[in-house]
XYZ file of C-alpha atoms in Angstrom:
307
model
C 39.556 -36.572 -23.114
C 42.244 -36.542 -25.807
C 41.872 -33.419 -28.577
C 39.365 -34.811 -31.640
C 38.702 -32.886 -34.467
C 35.309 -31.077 -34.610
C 34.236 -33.504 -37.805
C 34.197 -36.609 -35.221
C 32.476 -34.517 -32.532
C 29.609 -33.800 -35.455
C 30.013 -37.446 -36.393
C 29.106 -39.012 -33.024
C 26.422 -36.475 -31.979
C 24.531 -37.330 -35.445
C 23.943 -40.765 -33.930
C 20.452 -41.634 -32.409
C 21.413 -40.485 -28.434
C 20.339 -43.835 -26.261
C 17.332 -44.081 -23.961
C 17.404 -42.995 -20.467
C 18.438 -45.269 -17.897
C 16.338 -46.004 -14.878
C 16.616 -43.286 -12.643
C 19.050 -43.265 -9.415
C 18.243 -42.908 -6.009
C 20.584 -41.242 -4.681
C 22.144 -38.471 -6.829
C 25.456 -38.094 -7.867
C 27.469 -36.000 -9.276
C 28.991 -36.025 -13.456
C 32.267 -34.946 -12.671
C 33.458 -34.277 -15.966
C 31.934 -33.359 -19.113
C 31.571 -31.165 -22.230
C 28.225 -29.831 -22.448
C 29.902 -27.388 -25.063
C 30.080 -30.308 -27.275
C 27.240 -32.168 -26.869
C 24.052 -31.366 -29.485
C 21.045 -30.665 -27.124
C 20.837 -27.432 -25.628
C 22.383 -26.458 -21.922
C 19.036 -26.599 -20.016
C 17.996 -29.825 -22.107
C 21.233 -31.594 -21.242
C 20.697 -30.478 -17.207
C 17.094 -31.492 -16.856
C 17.700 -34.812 -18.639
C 20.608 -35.396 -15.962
C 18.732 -34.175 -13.090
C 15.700 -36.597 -14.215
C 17.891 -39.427 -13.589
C 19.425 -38.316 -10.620
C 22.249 -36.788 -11.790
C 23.770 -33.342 -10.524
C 25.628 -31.217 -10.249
C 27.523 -31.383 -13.494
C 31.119 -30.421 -13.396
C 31.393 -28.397 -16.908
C 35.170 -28.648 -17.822
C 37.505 -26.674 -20.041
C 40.382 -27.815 -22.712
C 41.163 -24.989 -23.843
C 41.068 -20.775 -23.375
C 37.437 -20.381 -25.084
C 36.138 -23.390 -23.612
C 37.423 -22.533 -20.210
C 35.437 -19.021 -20.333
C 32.446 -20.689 -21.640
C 32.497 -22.914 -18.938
C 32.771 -20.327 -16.476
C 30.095 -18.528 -17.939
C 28.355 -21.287 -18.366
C 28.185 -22.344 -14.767
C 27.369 -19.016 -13.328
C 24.057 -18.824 -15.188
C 22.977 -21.904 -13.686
C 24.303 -22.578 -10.052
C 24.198 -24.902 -7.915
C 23.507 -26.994 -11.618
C 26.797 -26.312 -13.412
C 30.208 -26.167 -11.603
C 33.554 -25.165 -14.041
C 36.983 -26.436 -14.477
C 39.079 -24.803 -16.304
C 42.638 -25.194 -18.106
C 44.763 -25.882 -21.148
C 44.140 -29.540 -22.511
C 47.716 -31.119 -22.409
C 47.208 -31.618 -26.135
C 46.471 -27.678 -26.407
C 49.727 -25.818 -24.940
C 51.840 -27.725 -28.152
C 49.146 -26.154 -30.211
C 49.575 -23.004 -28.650
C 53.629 -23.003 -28.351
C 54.606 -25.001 -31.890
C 51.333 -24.173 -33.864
C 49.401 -26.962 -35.577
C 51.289 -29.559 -38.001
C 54.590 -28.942 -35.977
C 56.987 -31.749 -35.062
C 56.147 -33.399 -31.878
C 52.360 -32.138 -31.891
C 49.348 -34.301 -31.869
C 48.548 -35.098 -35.673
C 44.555 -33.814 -35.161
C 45.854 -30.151 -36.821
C 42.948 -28.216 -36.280
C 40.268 -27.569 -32.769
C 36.781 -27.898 -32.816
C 35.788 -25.240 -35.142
C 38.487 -26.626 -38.068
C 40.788 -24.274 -37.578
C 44.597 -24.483 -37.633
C 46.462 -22.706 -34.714
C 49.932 -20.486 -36.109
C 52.743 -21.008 -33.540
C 52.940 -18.584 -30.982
C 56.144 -19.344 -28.712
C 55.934 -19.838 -25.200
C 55.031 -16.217 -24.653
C 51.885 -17.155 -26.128
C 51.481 -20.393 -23.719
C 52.165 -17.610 -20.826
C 49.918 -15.704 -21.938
C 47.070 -17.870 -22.140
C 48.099 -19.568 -18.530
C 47.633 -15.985 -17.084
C 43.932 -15.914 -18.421
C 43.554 -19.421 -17.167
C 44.507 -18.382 -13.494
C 41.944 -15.313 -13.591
C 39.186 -17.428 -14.497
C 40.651 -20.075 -11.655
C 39.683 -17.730 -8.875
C 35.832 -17.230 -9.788
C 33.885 -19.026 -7.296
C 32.273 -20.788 -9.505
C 35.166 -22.754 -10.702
C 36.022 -25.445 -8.850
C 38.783 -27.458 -10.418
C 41.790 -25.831 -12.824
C 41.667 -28.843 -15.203
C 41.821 -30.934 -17.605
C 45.470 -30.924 -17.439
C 48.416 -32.994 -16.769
C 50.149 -35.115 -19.323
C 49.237 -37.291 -22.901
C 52.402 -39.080 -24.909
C 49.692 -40.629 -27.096
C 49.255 -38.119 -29.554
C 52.235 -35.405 -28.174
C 55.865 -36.279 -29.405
C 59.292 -35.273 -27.153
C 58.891 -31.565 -28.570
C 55.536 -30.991 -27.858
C 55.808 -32.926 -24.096
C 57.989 -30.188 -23.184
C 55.655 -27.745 -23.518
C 52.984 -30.165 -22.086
C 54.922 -30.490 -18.877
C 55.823 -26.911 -18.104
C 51.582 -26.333 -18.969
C 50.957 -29.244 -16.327
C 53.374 -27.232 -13.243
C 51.570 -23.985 -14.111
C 48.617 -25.664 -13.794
C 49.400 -27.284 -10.681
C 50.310 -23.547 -9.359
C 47.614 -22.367 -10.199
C 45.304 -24.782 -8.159
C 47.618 -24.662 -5.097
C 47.364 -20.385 -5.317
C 43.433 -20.887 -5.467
C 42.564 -23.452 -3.582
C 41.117 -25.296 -6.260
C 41.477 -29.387 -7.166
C 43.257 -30.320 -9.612
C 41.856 -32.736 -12.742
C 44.090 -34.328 -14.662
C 44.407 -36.508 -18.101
C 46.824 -38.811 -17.759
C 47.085 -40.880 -20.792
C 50.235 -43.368 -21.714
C 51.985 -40.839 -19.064
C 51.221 -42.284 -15.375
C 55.163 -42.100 -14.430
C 55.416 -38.599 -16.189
C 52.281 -36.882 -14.285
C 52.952 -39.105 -11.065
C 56.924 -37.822 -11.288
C 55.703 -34.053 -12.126
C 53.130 -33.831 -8.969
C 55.698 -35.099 -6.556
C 58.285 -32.368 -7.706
C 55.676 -29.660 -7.730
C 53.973 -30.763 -4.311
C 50.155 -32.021 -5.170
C 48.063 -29.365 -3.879
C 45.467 -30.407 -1.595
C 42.803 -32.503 -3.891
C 43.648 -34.326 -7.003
C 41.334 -35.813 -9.700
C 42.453 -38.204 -12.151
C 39.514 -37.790 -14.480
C 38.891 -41.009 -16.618
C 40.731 -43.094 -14.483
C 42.787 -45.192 -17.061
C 45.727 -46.835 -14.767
C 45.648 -50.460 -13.982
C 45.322 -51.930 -10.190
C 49.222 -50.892 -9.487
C 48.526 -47.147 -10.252
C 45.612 -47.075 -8.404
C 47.115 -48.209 -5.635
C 49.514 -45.382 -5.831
C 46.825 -43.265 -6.098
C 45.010 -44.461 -2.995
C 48.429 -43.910 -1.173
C 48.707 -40.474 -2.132
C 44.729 -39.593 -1.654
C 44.368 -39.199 -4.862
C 40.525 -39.440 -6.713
C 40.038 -41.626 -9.152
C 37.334 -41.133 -11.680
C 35.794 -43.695 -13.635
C 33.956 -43.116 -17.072
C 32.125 -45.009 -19.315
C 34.925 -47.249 -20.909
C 35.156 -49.196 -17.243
C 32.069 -50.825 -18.871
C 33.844 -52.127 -22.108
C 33.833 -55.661 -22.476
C 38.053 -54.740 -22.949
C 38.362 -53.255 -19.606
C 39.106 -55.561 -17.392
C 42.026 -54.185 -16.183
C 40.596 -51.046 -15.588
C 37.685 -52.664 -13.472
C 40.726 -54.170 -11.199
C 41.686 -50.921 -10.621
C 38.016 -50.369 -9.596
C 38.211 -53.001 -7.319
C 41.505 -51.416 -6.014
C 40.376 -48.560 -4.965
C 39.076 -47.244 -1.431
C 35.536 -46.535 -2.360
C 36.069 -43.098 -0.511
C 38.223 -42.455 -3.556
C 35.976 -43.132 -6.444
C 34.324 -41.161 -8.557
C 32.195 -41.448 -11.891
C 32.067 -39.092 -15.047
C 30.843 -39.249 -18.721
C 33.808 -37.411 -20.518
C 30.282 -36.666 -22.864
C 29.987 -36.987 -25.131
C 32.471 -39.701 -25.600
C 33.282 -43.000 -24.120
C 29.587 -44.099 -24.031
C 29.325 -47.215 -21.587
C 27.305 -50.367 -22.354
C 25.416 -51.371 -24.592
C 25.626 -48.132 -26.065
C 29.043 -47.285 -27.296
C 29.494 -45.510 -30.487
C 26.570 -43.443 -29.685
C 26.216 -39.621 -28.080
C 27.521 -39.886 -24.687
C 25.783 -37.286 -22.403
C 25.357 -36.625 -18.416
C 21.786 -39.012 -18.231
C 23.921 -41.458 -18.846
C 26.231 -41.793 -15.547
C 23.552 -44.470 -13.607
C 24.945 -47.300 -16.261
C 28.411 -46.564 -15.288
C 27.756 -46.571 -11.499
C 25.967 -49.658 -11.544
C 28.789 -51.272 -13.528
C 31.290 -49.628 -10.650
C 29.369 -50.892 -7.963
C 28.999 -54.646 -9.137
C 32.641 -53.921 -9.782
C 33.355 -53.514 -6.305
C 30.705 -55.507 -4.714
C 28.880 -52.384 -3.371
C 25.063 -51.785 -3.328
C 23.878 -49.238 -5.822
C 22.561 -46.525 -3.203
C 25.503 -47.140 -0.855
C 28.048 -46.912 -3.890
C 26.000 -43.197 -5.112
C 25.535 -41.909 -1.641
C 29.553 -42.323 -1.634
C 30.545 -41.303 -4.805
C 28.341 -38.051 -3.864
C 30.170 -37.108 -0.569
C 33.394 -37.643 -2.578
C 32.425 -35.030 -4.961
C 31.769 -32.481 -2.416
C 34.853 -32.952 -0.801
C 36.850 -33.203 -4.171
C 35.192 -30.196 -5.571
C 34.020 -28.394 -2.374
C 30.343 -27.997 -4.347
């Protein structure tokens, strides 16, 4: 998910949200989304996945408040809600140059509209430390979304960007927790970063957005690879051949809600109900049965997330 402005958060949710979808089978997971940004209530957005077949959700983090809420978030409703938490790459140039700074993302001010003051890498620290305490609750089971986004972050702000990502990646390796990562316009950057730090055990690449090649570097490495609603865009064909590419035992599916609604219904609210129109996309895709493709994509969940 790259850092919007509240305004277009607003914007999308004011759109009629889409019907719901015929129901799975075979439930699977959401393995990333922002319930925190969505318009219907917590237990509304849960029982409207769950009536589809959808759970658990994995409720994830961009940024300190965020990453508490979805802590909280998912111990009031276990078993339901799982958390990730982390600093968005977008957020530690926020936090370290302060919002409007050369090199930072030109959205100048979070969710609520406000701008962040700089606050030196003492700050960044500071917030990391917080993010590792809430890593070791048991009910968080990825430190994430993290890694690395030069679409938005110039050379100053990737600097602090790539020292966020290795203390991110430390912090998953010291708790035993996966690690999700946004990787946007930076495969060579996060790919480069996780060989020097060591991957820890189980790496996500949430909204899978390589082509075939990457994914094939992914497979190599054991890497997950999860696929969101945009592998339904009519534009995406190169992201479906890197559906195609790879090992099924691999996949996994997310909404990034509420954004990146698939087909036909991009533009509008994206939300957890949504996921069966993305599997069913990923298993034409890869030539894969609709229950055989879910009953997968669920075992990889619990073995990415440990659920």
């Amino acid at each position: 998910m790259g850092r919007r402005k509240g305004s277009a958060v607003r914007e999308r949710n004011a759109q009629t949200p889409p019907p719901a979808p015929e129901p799975l089978r075979v439930a699977v997971a959401d393995s990333h989304t922002h319930m925190d940004m969505q318009t219907p209530e917590v237990e509304e957005v849960i029982a409207a996945a769950e009536a589809v077949g959808v759970t658990p959700l994995v409720q994830v983090g961009v940024d300190l408040s965020s990453s508490r809420w979805a802590a909280e978030t998912a111990a009031k409703h276990p078993g339901r809600v799982w958390a990730a938490v982390a600093l968005h790459p977008n957020e530690a140039p926020r936090v370290v140059h302060g919002d409007g700074a050369e090199g930072v993302e030109a959205d100048d001010t979070d969710w609520a509209g406000k701008a962040r003051p700089a606050g030196g890498i003492e700050a960044l620290e500071a917030e990391l430390a917080e993010i590792d305490a809430l890593a070791a609750l048991p009910q968080v089971v990825a430190v994430g979304e993290t890694g690395m986004d030069t679409f938005r972050t110039g050379p100053e702000g990737a600097r602090a960007q790539e020292l966020s990502f290795r203390r991110h990646i430390a912090i998953a390796k010291r708790h035993g927790k996966a690690l999700m990562i946004h990787d946007r316009e930076a495969h060579e950057d996060v790919l480069r970063v996780l060989e020097e730090e060591g991957a820890p055990e189980r790496v996500v690449f949430h909204c899978f957005s390589g082509d075939a090649d990457m994914a094939r570097v992914c497979a190599e490495r054991g890497y997950f690879m999860s696929f969101a609603g945009n592998v339904t865009f009519a534009s995406a064909e190169p992201l479906r051949e890197a559906a195609k590419v790879a090992p099924p035992e691999l996949v996994l599916v997310e909404t990034d809600a509420p954004f990146l609604t698939p087909k036909p219904y991009r533009g509008r609210p994206n939300a957890p109900y949504l996921i069966p129109l993305t599997l069913r996309v990923l298993a034409e895709t890869k030539g894969l049965g609709e229950d055989e493709l879910a009953g997968i994509v669920a075992d990889n969940a619990r073995r990415a997330f440990g659920f």
